[in-house]
XYZ file of C-alpha atoms in Angstrom:
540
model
C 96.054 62.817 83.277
C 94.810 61.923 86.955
C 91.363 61.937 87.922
C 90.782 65.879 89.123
C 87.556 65.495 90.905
C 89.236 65.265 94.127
C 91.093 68.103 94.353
C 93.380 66.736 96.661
C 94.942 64.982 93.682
C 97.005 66.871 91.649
C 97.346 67.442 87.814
C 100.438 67.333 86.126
C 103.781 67.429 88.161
C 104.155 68.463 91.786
C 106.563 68.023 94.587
C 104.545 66.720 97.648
C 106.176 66.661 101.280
C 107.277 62.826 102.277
C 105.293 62.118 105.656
C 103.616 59.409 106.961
C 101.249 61.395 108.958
C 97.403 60.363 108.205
C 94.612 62.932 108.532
C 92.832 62.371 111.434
C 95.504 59.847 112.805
C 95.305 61.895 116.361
C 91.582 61.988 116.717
C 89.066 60.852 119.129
C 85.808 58.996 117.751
C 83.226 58.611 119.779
C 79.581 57.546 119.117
C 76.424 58.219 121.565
C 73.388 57.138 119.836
C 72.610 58.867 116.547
C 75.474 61.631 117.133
C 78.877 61.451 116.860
C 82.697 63.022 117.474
C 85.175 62.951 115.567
C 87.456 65.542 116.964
C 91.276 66.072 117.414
C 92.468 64.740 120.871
C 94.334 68.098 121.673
C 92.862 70.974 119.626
C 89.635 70.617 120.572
C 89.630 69.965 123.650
C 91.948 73.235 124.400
C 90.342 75.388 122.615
C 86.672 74.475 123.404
C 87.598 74.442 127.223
C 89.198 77.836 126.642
C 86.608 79.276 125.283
C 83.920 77.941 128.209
C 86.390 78.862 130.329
C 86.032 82.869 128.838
C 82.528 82.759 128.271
C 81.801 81.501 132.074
C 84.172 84.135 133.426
C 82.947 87.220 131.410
C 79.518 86.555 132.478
C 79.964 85.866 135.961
C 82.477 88.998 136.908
C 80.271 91.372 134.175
C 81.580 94.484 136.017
C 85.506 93.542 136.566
C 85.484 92.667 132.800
C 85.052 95.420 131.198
C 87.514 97.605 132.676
C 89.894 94.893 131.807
C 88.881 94.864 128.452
C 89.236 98.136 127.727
C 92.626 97.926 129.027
C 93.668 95.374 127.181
C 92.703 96.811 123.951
C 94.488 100.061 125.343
C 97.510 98.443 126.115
C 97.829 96.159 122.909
C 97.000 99.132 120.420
C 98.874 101.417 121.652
C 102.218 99.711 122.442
C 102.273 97.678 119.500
C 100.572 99.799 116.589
C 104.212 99.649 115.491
C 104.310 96.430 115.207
C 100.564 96.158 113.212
C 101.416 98.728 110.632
C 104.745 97.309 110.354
C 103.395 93.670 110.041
C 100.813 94.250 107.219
C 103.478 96.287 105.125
C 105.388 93.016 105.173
C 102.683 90.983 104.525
C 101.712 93.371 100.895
C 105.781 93.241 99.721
C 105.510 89.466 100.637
C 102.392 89.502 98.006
C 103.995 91.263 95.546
C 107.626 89.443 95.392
C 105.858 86.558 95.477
C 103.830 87.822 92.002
C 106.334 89.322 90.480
C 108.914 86.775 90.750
C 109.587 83.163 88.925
C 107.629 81.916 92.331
C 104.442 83.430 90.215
C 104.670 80.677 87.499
C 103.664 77.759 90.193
C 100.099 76.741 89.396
C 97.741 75.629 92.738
C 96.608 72.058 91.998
C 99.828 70.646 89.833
C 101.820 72.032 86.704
C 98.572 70.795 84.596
C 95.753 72.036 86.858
C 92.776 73.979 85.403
C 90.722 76.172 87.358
C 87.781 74.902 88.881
C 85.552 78.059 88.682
C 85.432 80.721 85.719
C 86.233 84.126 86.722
C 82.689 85.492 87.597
C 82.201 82.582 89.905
C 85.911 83.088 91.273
C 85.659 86.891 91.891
C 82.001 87.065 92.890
C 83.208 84.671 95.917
C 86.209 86.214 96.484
C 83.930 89.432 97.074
C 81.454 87.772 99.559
C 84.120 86.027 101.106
C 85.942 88.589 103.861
C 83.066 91.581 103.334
C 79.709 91.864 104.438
C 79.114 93.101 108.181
C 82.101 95.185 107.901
C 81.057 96.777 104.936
C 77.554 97.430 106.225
C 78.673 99.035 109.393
C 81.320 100.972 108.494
C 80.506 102.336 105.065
C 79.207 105.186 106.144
C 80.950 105.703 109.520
C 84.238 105.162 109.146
C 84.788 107.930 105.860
C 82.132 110.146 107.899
C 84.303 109.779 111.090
C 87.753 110.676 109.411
C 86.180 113.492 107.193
C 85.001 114.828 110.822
C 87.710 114.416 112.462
C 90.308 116.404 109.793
C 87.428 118.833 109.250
C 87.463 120.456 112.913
C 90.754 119.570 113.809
C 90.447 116.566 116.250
C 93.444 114.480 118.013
C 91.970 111.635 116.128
C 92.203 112.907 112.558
C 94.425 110.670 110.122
C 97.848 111.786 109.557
C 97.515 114.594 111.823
C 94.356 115.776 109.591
C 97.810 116.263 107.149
C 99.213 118.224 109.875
C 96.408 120.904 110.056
C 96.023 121.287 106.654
C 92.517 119.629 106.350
C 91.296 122.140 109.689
C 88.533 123.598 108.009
C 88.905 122.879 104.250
C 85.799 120.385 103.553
C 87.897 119.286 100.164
C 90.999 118.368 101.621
C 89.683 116.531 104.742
C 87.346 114.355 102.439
C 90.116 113.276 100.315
C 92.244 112.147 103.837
C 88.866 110.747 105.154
C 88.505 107.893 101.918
C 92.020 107.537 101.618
C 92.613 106.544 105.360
C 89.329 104.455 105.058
C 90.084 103.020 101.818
C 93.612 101.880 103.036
C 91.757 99.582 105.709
C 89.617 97.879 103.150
C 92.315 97.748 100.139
C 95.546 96.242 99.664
C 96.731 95.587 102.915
C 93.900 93.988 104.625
C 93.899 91.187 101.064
C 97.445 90.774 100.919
C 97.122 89.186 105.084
C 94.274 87.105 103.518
C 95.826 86.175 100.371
C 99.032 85.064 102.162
C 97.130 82.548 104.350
C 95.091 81.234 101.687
C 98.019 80.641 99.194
C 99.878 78.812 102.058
C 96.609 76.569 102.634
C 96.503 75.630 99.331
C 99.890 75.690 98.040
C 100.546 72.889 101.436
C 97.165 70.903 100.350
C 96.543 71.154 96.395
C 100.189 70.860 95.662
C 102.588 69.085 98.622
C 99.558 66.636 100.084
C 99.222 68.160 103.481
C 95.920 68.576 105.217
C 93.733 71.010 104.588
C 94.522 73.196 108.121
C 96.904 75.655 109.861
C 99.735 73.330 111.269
C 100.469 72.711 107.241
C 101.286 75.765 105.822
C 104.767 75.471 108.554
C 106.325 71.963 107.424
C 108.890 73.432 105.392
C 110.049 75.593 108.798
C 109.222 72.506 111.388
C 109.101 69.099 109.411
C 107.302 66.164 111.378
C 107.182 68.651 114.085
C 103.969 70.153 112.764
C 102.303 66.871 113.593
C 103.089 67.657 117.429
C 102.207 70.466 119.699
C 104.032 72.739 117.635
C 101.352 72.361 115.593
C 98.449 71.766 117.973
C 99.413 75.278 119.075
C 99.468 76.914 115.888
C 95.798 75.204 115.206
C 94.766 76.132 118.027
C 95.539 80.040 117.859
C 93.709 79.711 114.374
C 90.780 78.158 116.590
C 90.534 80.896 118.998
C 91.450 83.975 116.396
C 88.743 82.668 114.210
C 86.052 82.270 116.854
C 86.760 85.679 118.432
C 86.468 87.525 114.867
C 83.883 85.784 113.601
C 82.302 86.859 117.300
C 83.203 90.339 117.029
C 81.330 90.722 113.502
C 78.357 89.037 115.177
C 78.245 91.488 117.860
C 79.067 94.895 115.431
C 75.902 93.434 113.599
C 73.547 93.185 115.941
C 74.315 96.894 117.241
C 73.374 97.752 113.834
C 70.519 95.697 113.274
C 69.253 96.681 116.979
C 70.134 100.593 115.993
C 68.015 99.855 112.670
C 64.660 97.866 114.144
C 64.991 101.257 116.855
C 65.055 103.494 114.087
C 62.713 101.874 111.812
C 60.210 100.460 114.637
C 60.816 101.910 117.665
C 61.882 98.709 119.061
C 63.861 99.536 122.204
C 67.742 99.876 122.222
C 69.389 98.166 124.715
C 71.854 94.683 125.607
C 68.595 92.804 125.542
C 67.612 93.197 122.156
C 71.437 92.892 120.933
C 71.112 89.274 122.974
C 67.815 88.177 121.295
C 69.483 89.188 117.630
C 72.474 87.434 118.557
C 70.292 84.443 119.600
C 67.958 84.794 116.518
C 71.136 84.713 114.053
C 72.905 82.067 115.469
C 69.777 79.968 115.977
C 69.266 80.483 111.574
C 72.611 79.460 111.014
C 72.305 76.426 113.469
C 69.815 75.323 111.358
C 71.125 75.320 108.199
C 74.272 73.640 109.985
C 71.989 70.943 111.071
C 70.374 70.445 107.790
C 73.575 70.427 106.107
C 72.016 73.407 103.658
C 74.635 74.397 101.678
C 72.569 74.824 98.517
C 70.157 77.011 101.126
C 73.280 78.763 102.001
C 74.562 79.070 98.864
C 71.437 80.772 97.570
C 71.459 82.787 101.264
C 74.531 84.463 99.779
C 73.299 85.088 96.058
C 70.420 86.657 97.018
C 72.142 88.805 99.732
C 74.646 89.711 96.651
C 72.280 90.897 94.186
C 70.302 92.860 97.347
C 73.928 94.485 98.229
C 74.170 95.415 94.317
C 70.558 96.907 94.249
C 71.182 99.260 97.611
C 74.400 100.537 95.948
C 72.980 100.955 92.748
C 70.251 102.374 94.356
C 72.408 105.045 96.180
C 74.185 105.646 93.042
C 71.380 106.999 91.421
C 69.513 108.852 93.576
C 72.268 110.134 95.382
C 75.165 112.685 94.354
C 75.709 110.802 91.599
C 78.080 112.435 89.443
C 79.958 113.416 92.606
C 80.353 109.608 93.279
C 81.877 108.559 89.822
C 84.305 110.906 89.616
C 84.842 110.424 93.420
C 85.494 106.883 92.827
C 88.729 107.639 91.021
C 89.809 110.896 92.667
C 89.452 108.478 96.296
C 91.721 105.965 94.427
C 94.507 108.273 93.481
C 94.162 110.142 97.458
C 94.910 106.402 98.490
C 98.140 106.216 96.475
C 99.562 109.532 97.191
C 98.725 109.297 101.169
C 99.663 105.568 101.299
C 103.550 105.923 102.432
C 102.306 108.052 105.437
C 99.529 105.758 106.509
C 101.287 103.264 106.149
C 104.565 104.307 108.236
C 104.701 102.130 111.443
C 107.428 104.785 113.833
C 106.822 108.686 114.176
C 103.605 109.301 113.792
C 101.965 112.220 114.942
C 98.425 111.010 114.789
C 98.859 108.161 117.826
C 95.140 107.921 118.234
C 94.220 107.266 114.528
C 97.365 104.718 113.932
C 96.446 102.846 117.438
C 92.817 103.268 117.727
C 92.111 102.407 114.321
C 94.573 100.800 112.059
C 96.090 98.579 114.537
C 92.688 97.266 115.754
C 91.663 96.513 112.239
C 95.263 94.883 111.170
C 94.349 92.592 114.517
C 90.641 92.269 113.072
C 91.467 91.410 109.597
C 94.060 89.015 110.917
C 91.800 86.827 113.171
C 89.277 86.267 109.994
C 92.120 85.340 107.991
C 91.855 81.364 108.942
C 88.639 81.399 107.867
C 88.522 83.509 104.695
C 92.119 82.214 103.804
C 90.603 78.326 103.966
C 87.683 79.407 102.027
C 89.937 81.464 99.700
C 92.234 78.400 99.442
C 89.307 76.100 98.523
C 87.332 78.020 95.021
C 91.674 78.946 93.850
C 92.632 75.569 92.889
C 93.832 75.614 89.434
C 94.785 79.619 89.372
C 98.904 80.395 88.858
C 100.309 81.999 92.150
C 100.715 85.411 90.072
C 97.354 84.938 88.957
C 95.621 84.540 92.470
C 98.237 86.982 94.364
C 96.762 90.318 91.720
C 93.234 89.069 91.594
C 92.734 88.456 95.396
C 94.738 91.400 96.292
C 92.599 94.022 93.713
C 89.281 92.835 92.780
C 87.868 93.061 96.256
C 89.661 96.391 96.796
C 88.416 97.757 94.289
C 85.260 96.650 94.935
C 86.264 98.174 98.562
C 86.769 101.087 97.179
C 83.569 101.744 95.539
C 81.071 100.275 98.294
C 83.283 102.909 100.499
C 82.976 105.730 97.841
C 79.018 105.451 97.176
C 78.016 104.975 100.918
C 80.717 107.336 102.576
C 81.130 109.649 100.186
C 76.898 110.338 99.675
C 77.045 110.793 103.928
C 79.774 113.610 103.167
C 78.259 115.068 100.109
C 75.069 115.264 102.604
C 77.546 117.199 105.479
C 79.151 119.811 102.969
C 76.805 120.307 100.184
C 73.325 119.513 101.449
C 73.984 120.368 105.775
C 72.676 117.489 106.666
C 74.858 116.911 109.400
C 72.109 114.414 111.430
C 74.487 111.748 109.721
C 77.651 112.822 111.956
C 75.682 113.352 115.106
C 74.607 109.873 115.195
C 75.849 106.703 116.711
C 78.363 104.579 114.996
C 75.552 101.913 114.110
C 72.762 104.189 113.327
C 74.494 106.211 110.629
C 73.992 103.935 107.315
C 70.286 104.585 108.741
C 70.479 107.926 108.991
C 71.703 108.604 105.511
C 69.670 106.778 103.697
C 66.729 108.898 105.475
C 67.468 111.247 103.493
C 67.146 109.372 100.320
C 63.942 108.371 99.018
C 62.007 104.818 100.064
C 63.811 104.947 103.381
C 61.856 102.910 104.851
C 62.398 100.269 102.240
C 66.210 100.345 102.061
C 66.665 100.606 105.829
C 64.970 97.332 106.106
C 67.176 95.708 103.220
C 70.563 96.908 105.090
C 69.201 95.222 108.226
C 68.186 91.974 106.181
C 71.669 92.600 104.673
C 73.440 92.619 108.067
C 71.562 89.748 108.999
C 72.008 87.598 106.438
C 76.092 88.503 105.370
C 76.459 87.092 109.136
C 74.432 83.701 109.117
C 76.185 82.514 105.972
C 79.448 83.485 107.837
C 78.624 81.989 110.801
C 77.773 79.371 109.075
C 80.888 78.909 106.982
C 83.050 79.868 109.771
C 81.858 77.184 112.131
C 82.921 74.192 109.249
C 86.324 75.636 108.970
C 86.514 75.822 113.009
C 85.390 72.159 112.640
C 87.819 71.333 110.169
C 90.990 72.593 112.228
C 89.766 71.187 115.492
C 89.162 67.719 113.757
C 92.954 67.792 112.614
C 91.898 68.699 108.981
C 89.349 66.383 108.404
C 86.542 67.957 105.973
C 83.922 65.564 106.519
C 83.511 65.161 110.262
C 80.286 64.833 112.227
C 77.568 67.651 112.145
C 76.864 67.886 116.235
C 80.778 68.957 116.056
C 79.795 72.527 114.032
C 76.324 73.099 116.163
C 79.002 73.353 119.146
C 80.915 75.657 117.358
C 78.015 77.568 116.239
C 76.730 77.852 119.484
C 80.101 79.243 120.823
C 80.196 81.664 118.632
C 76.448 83.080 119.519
C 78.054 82.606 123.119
C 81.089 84.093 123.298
C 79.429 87.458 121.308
C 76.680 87.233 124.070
C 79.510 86.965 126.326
C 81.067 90.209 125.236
C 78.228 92.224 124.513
C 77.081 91.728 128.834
C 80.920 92.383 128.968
C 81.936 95.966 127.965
C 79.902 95.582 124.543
C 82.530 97.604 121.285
C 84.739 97.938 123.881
C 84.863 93.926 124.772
C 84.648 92.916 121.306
C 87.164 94.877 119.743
C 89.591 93.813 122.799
C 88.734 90.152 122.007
C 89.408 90.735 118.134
C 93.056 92.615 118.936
C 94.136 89.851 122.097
C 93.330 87.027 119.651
C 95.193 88.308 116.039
C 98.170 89.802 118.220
C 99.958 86.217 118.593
C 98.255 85.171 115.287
C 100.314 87.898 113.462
C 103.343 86.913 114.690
C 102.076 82.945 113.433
C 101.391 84.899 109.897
C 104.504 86.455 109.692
C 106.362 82.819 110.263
C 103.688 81.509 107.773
C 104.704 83.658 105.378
C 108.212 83.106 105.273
C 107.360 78.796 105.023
C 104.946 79.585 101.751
C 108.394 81.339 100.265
C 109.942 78.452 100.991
C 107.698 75.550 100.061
C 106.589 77.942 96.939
C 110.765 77.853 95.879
C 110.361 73.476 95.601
C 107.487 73.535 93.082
C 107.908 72.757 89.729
C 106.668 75.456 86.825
C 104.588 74.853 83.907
C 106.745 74.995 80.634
C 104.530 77.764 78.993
């Protein structure tokens, strides 16, 4: 059997791609004292000069900008929420043939391949992989928001707050509230990363591509990929990753600056969203810089077991039994509402299916570069059927209970308790504001904003080395100063669009950047069929 401590060599029988192409055959090295480039002639510079380019316009013209923003955002959501919905329905029955087919049998890695982590290791990073500020800042306000909306009736209510139904019926516009927030966190938004992150390593493990973007199309464009076909593709996956990972960083420090207000009186306010941003980026430049990734690893354990301890936490001291039988009643509102939510033409709730879904479908789609590669790179080893299910339910379920404990104890609070303090406040204030009316407040309002912190400095982190990686034509060992720029431009272009129109600029950023990125997924997906159909199948 071959050597499998590279896993770039397979185990047992594949059928790898015939190219002559070299990693890093296209790339510029260049050497100025002690620091070094090592970068990929076209991709980088492209993308880095686009991205200077954006953040040197959005801060000079601060006023024009937002305007613009919010019309972009306008304009994309609302013309093409079709095309969203529509798009990640195609991207779950992709998942699912795939599974459920012979294609399932093909193991990641060669016919012979073993996995290289055991299935704690394997699902506790598949859980800290696309989750953390997301989960912080909209665990409470996004079930709150669509529990409000059915309850009194508003143009923004999920399906139409089921056509009136939910008006004034607490019961019935909870249940549409977690199943319209658990279908943005479950199935669909893991079956966009799982795609990716099959195609990544199905094109590396298996065929002998590199590791990056313009791979995962060979099958569809041959020795094309290695041209700017593919520099384009790359470079999409450049700019979709930067602006997500950019839009998290800004969602979190409106929470952590709504927190260190709430907690300290420390004063709301751009500036203090600025310093955060600064402060974050900063930690993760240095553990960039010292090449930490036993510092980061144990950044992300110990921001796991804190994440387990505040839901556990909230579990039992809050409406507990409410919350485990909630957790399965939520489930089964999912299923039955599912078809509607997830119907792309004639809807009557516009403003939920544009304002919401298709913004998050655009969201989830500009992280999937980054979670797919990091996906791709802890899955070697796994059968296709294997990874498909566990990727696509393990973190939804895991979705679905972080949604079910946080969400559902802010709507217990609304009906049974009327605390309604919760639904008066701002978006990023609300996790605070329930948990003030739990015990230790003060204690587990400082964890979530250690939490929020911390879930994005390892991403930031992690998200700058697979920026790297693509814009060094796949090479996984290039020079260090290469992620510090990265790292910076993140921190920038979040600065950038915080001075810029602030939500409004970041969730533009996050929909302009996964709109052409979709339409790259949706080719993607059809070249993994294809490139999946070539592989040879264990015996057993």
């Amino acid at each position: 059997m071959t050597d499998s401590k590279d896993p770039m060599i397979p185990d047992g029988e594949v059928n790898p791609y015939d190219t002559d192409y070299q990693v890093g055959q296209d790339n510029i090295v260049v050497n100025v004292g002690p620091f070094g480039l090592d970068i990929h002639n076209r991709v980088f510079a492209v993308s880095g000069l686009a991205i200077i380019a954006f953040v040197f316009l959005t801060l000079a013209f601060q006023n024009q900008v937002e305007p613009m923003f919010s019309g972009i955002r306008g304009w994309l959501t609302t013309n093409l929420d079709w095309f969203f919905i529509g798009a990640g329905n195609i991207f779950v029955l992709a998942c699912l043939i795939i599974a459920f087919s012979p294609l399932g049998k093909v193991r990641l890695g060669g016919t012979e391949a073993t996995p290289d982590y055991s299935y704690a290791g394997w699902f506790s990073m598949l859980f800290a992989a696309g989750m953390g500020i997301g989960l912080m800042f909209y665990g409470v306000s996004e079930p709150l928001t669509h529990f409000s909306t059915s309850f009194s009736g508003s143009d923004w209510a999920p399906l139409g707050g089921a056509v009136g139904d939910a008006e004034g019926n607490a019961a019935l516009a909870a249940e549409l509230g977690m199943a319209a927030t658990i279908y943005h966190w479950a199935l669909h938004p893991w079956a966009i990363y799982a795609v990716l992150a099959l195609g990544l390593a199905l094109f590396s493990f298996n065929k002998g591509l590199p590791l990056t973007m313009r791979s995962v199309f060979y099958p569809l464009l041959g020795e094309s990929v290695w041209g700017w076909p593919g520099h384009i593709i790359d470079i999409l996956a450049v700019l979709a990753t930067l602006f997500g990972l950019a839009t998290s960083l800004g969602l979190g420090a409106s929470q952590a600056a709504s927190g260190l207000n709430y907690l300290f009186g420390i004063p709301l306010g751009e500036t203090t969203q600025i310093i955060l941003v600064i402060g974050i980026t900063a930690i993760a430049m240095i553990s960039v810089l010292a090449g930490l990734e036993a510092g980061v690893k144990r950044l992300s354990e110990i921001n796991m077991i804190l994440a387990v301890l505040l839901l556990a936490f909230v579990i039992i001291v809050g409406p507990t039994l409410a919350i485990a039988t909630g957790f399965f009643q939520n489930l089964l509102s999912y299923l039955e509402h599912l078809p509607a939510l997830a119907n792309p033409v004639g809807r009557e709730d516009s403003n939920f299916a544009s304002g919401w879904t298709a913004f998050y479908w655009a969201w989830w789609i500009s992280w999937s570069p980054f979670v797919g590669m990091f996906i791709a790179r802890v899955s070697r080893g796994r059968s296709v059927r294997e990874f498909i299910v566990c990727v696509l339910i393990i973190p939804s379920l895991a979705c679905v209970l972080w949604m079910t404990v946080f969400g559902g104890t802010a709507i217990s609070q609304y009906v049974n308790d009327g605390y309604t303090a919760v639904a008066d406040a701002e978006l990023p204030l609300q996790l605070f504001t329930m948990l003030d009316a739990l015990p230790m407040s003060q204690i587990t309002s400082f964890i979530a904003i250690i939490l929020v912190v911390v879930f994005f400095v390892t991403s930031s982190d992690s998200g700058s080395l697979v920026i790297d990686v693509i814009s060094a034509g796949g090479k996984v060992d290039a020079p260090t100063p290469q992620r510090v720029f990265w790292c910076t431009f993140e921190g920038l272009v979040a600065i950038a669009l915080i001075l810029g129109g602030g939500l409004v600029a970041l969730q533009a950023m996050a929909v302009s950047t996964g709109f052409p990125f979709t339409i790259v997924l949706l080719i993607a997906t059809a070249s993994v069929i294809k490139g999946l159909a070539s592989e040879p199948r264990p015996e057993a």
